[in-house]
Amino acid sequence: MIRQLLIVACVFIAAFVTLPMLGLPLAGPVAVVLAAVTAVVCLHRQGEGWAALGLARPARPVRTLAAGLGIAVVGYLAAIAATVVATQVLGWPPMVSGKVGAVQGNLPALLGMLAIAWTTAAIGEELLFRGFLQGRLQRLFGAGRGAGLLAALVQAGLFGLAHVYQGPTGILVTGSLGLVFGLFYLRSRNLWTLVLAHGLIDTLSLVALYAGKLPTQ
């Protein structure tokens, strides 16, 4: 189990660090995809399928949809609260939008980012951070609810650090989202609801950026 975690971590870090040095774009999304594929391969080699990650076929699609919408609302409220704490209480600068800010007033760029949001981010990040990382960490920490909570907290911290390019506020906001998603995953083990919630939150943020309702920097 520790070996699996180290292999996946090395793949993610190598891609995340090396691709920008080579002048290649989309280092983050590529790193997520490569690490997620590596995680799936590691699990399948041990006989664990999609269901083990929480990607079994939903028995109640309507209920899954409703749950995803609810989680999206909770997650968005958590992101707003984290933003207020970071900027108003701690005095940190606003979240750095970076290349995502290019969607402002640019419909082709918006459509391209939405495609990434619903694939690499929503599916890839949920599979990697919640389905794989949190699940492995919980097994590593042992039985009991405390182990599950610790696993959710650790993966949330790592999820936030993976967004270091968004600045300290971005780390806190994404880490808060990761914790919300992790707690829901701990309770339901249904990754589809988190994929939906993640995609909806990213979509709302991207559309707001496109319309000029969020600052870019």
CSV table of C-alpha atoms in Angstrom, one decimal:
chain,number,residue,atom,x,y,z
A,1,MET,CA,0.0,0.0,0.0
A,2,ILE,CA,2.8,2.4,0.9
A,3,ARG,CA,4.5,1.4,-2.3
A,4,GLN,CA,1.4,2.3,-4.3
A,5,LEU,CA,1.2,5.7,-2.7
A,6,LEU,CA,4.9,6.4,-3.4
A,7,ILE,CA,4.7,5.3,-7.0
A,8,VAL,CA,1.6,7.5,-7.7
A,9,ALA,CA,3.2,10.4,-5.8
A,10,CYS,CA,6.4,10.2,-7.8
A,11,VAL,CA,4.5,10.2,-11.1
A,12,PHE,CA,2.5,13.2,-10.1
A,13,ILE,CA,5.5,15.2,-8.8
A,14,ALA,CA,7.7,14.3,-11.7
A,15,ALA,CA,5.1,15.5,-14.3
A,16,PHE,CA,4.1,18.5,-12.3
A,17,VAL,CA,7.8,19.7,-11.9
A,18,THR,CA,9.3,18.5,-15.2
A,19,LEU,CA,6.7,19.6,-17.7
A,20,PRO,CA,7.0,23.4,-16.9
A,21,MET,CA,10.8,23.0,-17.1
A,22,LEU,CA,10.5,21.7,-20.6
A,23,GLY,CA,8.2,24.5,-21.6
A,24,LEU,CA,5.2,22.3,-22.0
A,25,PRO,CA,1.7,23.6,-21.1
A,26,LEU,CA,-1.0,22.1,-18.8
A,27,ALA,CA,1.4,20.6,-16.4
A,28,GLY,CA,-1.3,20.3,-13.7
A,29,PRO,CA,-3.9,18.5,-15.8
A,30,VAL,CA,-1.3,16.2,-17.3
A,31,ALA,CA,0.2,15.3,-13.9
A,32,VAL,CA,-3.3,14.5,-12.6
A,33,VAL,CA,-4.1,12.3,-15.6
A,34,LEU,CA,-0.8,10.4,-15.4
A,35,ALA,CA,-1.1,9.9,-11.7
A,36,ALA,CA,-4.7,8.8,-11.9
A,37,VAL,CA,-3.9,6.3,-14.6
A,38,THR,CA,-1.0,5.0,-12.5
A,39,ALA,CA,-3.3,4.7,-9.5
A,40,VAL,CA,-5.9,2.7,-11.5
A,41,VAL,CA,-3.2,0.4,-12.8
A,42,CYS,CA,-1.9,-0.2,-9.3
A,43,LEU,CA,-5.4,-1.1,-8.0
A,44,HIS,CA,-6.2,-3.3,-10.9
A,45,ARG,CA,-3.0,-5.3,-10.4
A,46,GLN,CA,-4.3,-6.1,-6.9
A,47,GLY,CA,-7.7,-7.1,-8.2
A,48,GLU,CA,-9.6,-3.9,-7.3
A,49,GLY,CA,-12.0,-2.5,-9.8
A,50,TRP,CA,-13.9,0.7,-10.3
A,51,ALA,CA,-16.4,-0.1,-7.6
A,52,ALA,CA,-13.6,-0.1,-5.0
A,53,LEU,CA,-13.0,3.6,-5.9
A,54,GLY,CA,-16.7,4.5,-5.6
A,55,LEU,CA,-17.3,4.4,-9.4
A,56,ALA,CA,-19.9,1.6,-9.4
A,57,ARG,CA,-22.9,2.1,-11.6
A,58,PRO,CA,-25.3,4.3,-9.6
A,59,ALA,CA,-28.3,2.3,-8.5
A,60,ARG,CA,-30.4,5.4,-8.1
A,61,PRO,CA,-29.3,8.0,-10.7
A,62,VAL,CA,-31.8,10.7,-9.6
A,63,ARG,CA,-30.6,10.4,-6.0
A,64,THR,CA,-27.0,10.6,-7.1
A,65,LEU,CA,-27.8,13.7,-9.1
A,66,ALA,CA,-29.6,15.3,-6.2
A,67,ALA,CA,-26.7,14.4,-3.8
A,68,GLY,CA,-24.2,15.9,-6.3
A,69,LEU,CA,-26.1,19.2,-6.4
A,70,GLY,CA,-26.3,19.3,-2.6
A,71,ILE,CA,-22.6,18.7,-2.2
A,72,ALA,CA,-21.9,21.4,-4.8
A,73,VAL,CA,-23.8,23.9,-2.7
A,74,VAL,CA,-22.0,22.9,0.5
A,75,GLY,CA,-18.6,23.0,-1.3
A,76,TYR,CA,-19.3,26.4,-2.9
A,77,LEU,CA,-20.3,27.8,0.5
A,78,ALA,CA,-17.1,26.4,2.0
A,79,ALA,CA,-15.0,28.0,-0.8
A,80,ILE,CA,-16.7,31.4,-0.1
A,81,ALA,CA,-16.1,31.1,3.6
A,82,ALA,CA,-12.4,30.1,3.0
A,83,THR,CA,-12.0,33.1,0.7
A,84,VAL,CA,-13.4,35.5,3.2
A,85,VAL,CA,-11.2,34.1,6.0
A,86,ALA,CA,-8.1,34.3,3.8
A,87,THR,CA,-8.6,37.8,2.3
A,88,GLN,CA,-10.5,39.6,5.1
A,89,VAL,CA,-9.2,37.9,8.3
A,90,LEU,CA,-5.7,36.9,7.3
A,91,GLY,CA,-5.1,39.7,4.8
A,92,TRP,CA,-3.9,37.4,2.1
A,93,PRO,CA,-4.2,38.4,-1.6
A,94,PRO,CA,-7.1,37.1,-3.7
A,95,MET,CA,-6.8,33.7,-5.4
A,96,VAL,CA,-4.5,33.7,-8.4
A,97,SER,CA,-6.4,32.8,-11.5
A,98,GLY,CA,-3.4,32.4,-13.7
A,99,LYS,CA,-4.0,31.0,-17.1
A,100,VAL,CA,-7.6,30.2,-16.2
A,101,GLY,CA,-8.2,34.0,-16.3
A,102,ALA,CA,-7.8,33.8,-20.1
A,103,VAL,CA,-11.4,32.7,-20.3
A,104,GLN,CA,-12.6,36.2,-19.5
A,105,GLY,CA,-14.7,37.3,-22.5
A,106,ASN,CA,-13.1,34.4,-24.6
A,107,LEU,CA,-15.7,31.8,-25.5
A,108,PRO,CA,-13.3,29.3,-27.1
A,109,ALA,CA,-11.1,29.5,-24.1
A,110,LEU,CA,-14.1,29.0,-21.8
A,111,LEU,CA,-15.2,25.9,-23.7
A,112,GLY,CA,-11.7,24.4,-23.6
A,113,MET,CA,-11.4,25.0,-19.8
A,114,LEU,CA,-14.9,23.5,-19.3
A,115,ALA,CA,-13.8,20.4,-21.1
A,116,ILE,CA,-10.7,20.1,-18.8
A,117,ALA,CA,-12.9,20.9,-15.7
A,118,TRP,CA,-15.3,18.0,-16.4
A,119,THR,CA,-12.6,15.5,-17.3
A,120,THR,CA,-9.2,16.1,-15.8
A,121,ALA,CA,-10.5,18.0,-12.8
A,122,ALA,CA,-13.8,16.5,-11.9
A,123,ILE,CA,-13.1,12.9,-12.8
A,124,GLY,CA,-9.3,12.8,-12.6
A,125,GLU,CA,-8.9,14.7,-9.3
A,126,GLU,CA,-11.7,13.0,-7.6
A,127,LEU,CA,-10.4,9.6,-8.6
A,128,LEU,CA,-6.9,10.5,-7.6
A,129,PHE,CA,-7.4,12.4,-4.3
A,130,ARG,CA,-10.6,10.9,-2.9
A,131,GLY,CA,-11.0,7.5,-4.6
A,132,PHE,CA,-7.3,6.5,-4.4
A,133,LEU,CA,-5.4,8.6,-2.0
A,134,GLN,CA,-8.0,8.9,0.8
A,135,GLY,CA,-8.9,5.2,0.5
A,136,ARG,CA,-5.3,4.1,0.7
A,137,LEU,CA,-4.6,6.5,3.6
A,138,GLN,CA,-7.6,5.2,5.6
A,139,ARG,CA,-6.4,1.7,5.2
A,140,LEU,CA,-2.9,2.7,6.2
A,141,PHE,CA,-4.0,4.6,9.3
A,142,GLY,CA,-6.1,1.6,10.5
A,143,ALA,CA,-9.7,0.9,11.4
A,144,GLY,CA,-12.1,3.3,13.1
A,145,ARG,CA,-13.7,6.6,12.3
A,146,GLY,CA,-10.7,8.5,13.5
A,147,ALA,CA,-8.6,7.0,10.8
A,148,GLY,CA,-11.1,8.0,8.2
A,149,LEU,CA,-11.2,11.6,9.4
A,150,LEU,CA,-7.4,11.8,9.4
A,151,ALA,CA,-7.3,10.4,5.9
A,152,ALA,CA,-9.8,13.0,4.7
A,153,LEU,CA,-7.8,15.8,6.4
A,154,VAL,CA,-4.5,14.7,5.0
A,155,GLN,CA,-5.8,14.3,1.4
A,156,ALA,CA,-7.4,17.7,1.7
A,157,GLY,CA,-4.1,19.3,2.7
A,158,LEU,CA,-2.3,17.6,-0.2
A,159,PHE,CA,-5.1,18.6,-2.6
A,160,GLY,CA,-4.7,22.2,-1.5
A,161,LEU,CA,-0.9,22.1,-1.9
A,162,ALA,CA,-1.4,20.7,-5.4
A,163,HIS,CA,-3.0,24.1,-6.3
A,164,VAL,CA,0.0,26.1,-5.0
A,165,TYR,CA,0.1,28.0,-8.2
A,166,GLN,CA,-3.2,29.7,-7.1
A,167,GLY,CA,-1.4,31.3,-4.1
A,168,PRO,CA,-2.0,30.9,-0.4
A,169,THR,CA,-5.7,31.8,-0.7
A,170,GLY,CA,-6.1,29.2,-3.5
A,171,ILE,CA,-4.4,26.6,-1.3
A,172,LEU,CA,-6.9,27.3,1.5
A,173,VAL,CA,-9.9,27.4,-0.8
A,174,THR,CA,-9.1,24.2,-2.6
A,175,GLY,CA,-8.0,22.5,0.6
A,176,SER,CA,-11.4,23.4,2.1
A,177,LEU,CA,-13.2,22.0,-0.9
A,178,GLY,CA,-11.0,18.8,-0.7
A,179,LEU,CA,-12.1,18.4,3.0
A,180,VAL,CA,-15.8,18.8,2.2
A,181,PHE,CA,-15.5,16.3,-0.6
A,182,GLY,CA,-13.4,14.0,1.6
A,183,LEU,CA,-16.0,14.0,4.4
A,184,PHE,CA,-18.8,13.2,2.0
A,185,TYR,CA,-16.7,10.4,0.4
A,186,LEU,CA,-16.0,9.0,3.9
A,187,ARG,CA,-19.7,8.8,4.5
A,188,SER,CA,-21.0,7.5,1.1
A,189,ARG,CA,-18.1,6.0,-0.8
A,190,ASN,CA,-19.9,7.3,-3.9
A,191,LEU,CA,-17.4,9.1,-6.2
A,192,TRP,CA,-20.0,10.0,-8.8
A,193,THR,CA,-21.6,12.6,-6.5
A,194,LEU,CA,-18.3,14.2,-6.0
A,195,VAL,CA,-17.5,14.2,-9.7
A,196,LEU,CA,-20.7,16.0,-10.3
A,197,ALA,CA,-20.2,18.5,-7.5
A,198,HIS,CA,-16.7,19.2,-8.6
A,199,GLY,CA,-17.7,19.8,-12.2
A,200,LEU,CA,-20.6,22.1,-11.2
A,201,ILE,CA,-18.4,24.2,-8.9
A,202,ASP,CA,-15.7,24.6,-11.6
A,203,THR,CA,-18.3,25.4,-14.2
A,204,LEU,CA,-19.8,28.1,-12.1
A,205,SER,CA,-16.4,29.6,-11.4
A,206,LEU,CA,-15.4,29.5,-15.0
A,207,VAL,CA,-18.6,31.1,-16.2
A,208,ALA,CA,-18.2,33.8,-13.6
A,209,LEU,CA,-14.7,34.5,-14.8
A,210,TYR,CA,-15.9,34.6,-18.4
A,211,ALA,CA,-18.6,37.1,-17.5
A,212,GLY,CA,-16.1,39.3,-15.6
A,213,LYS,CA,-17.8,38.6,-12.2
A,214,LEU,CA,-14.6,37.4,-10.6
A,215,PRO,CA,-11.3,39.2,-10.5
A,216,THR,CA,-8.4,37.8,-12.5
A,217,GLN,CA,-4.7,38.1,-11.7
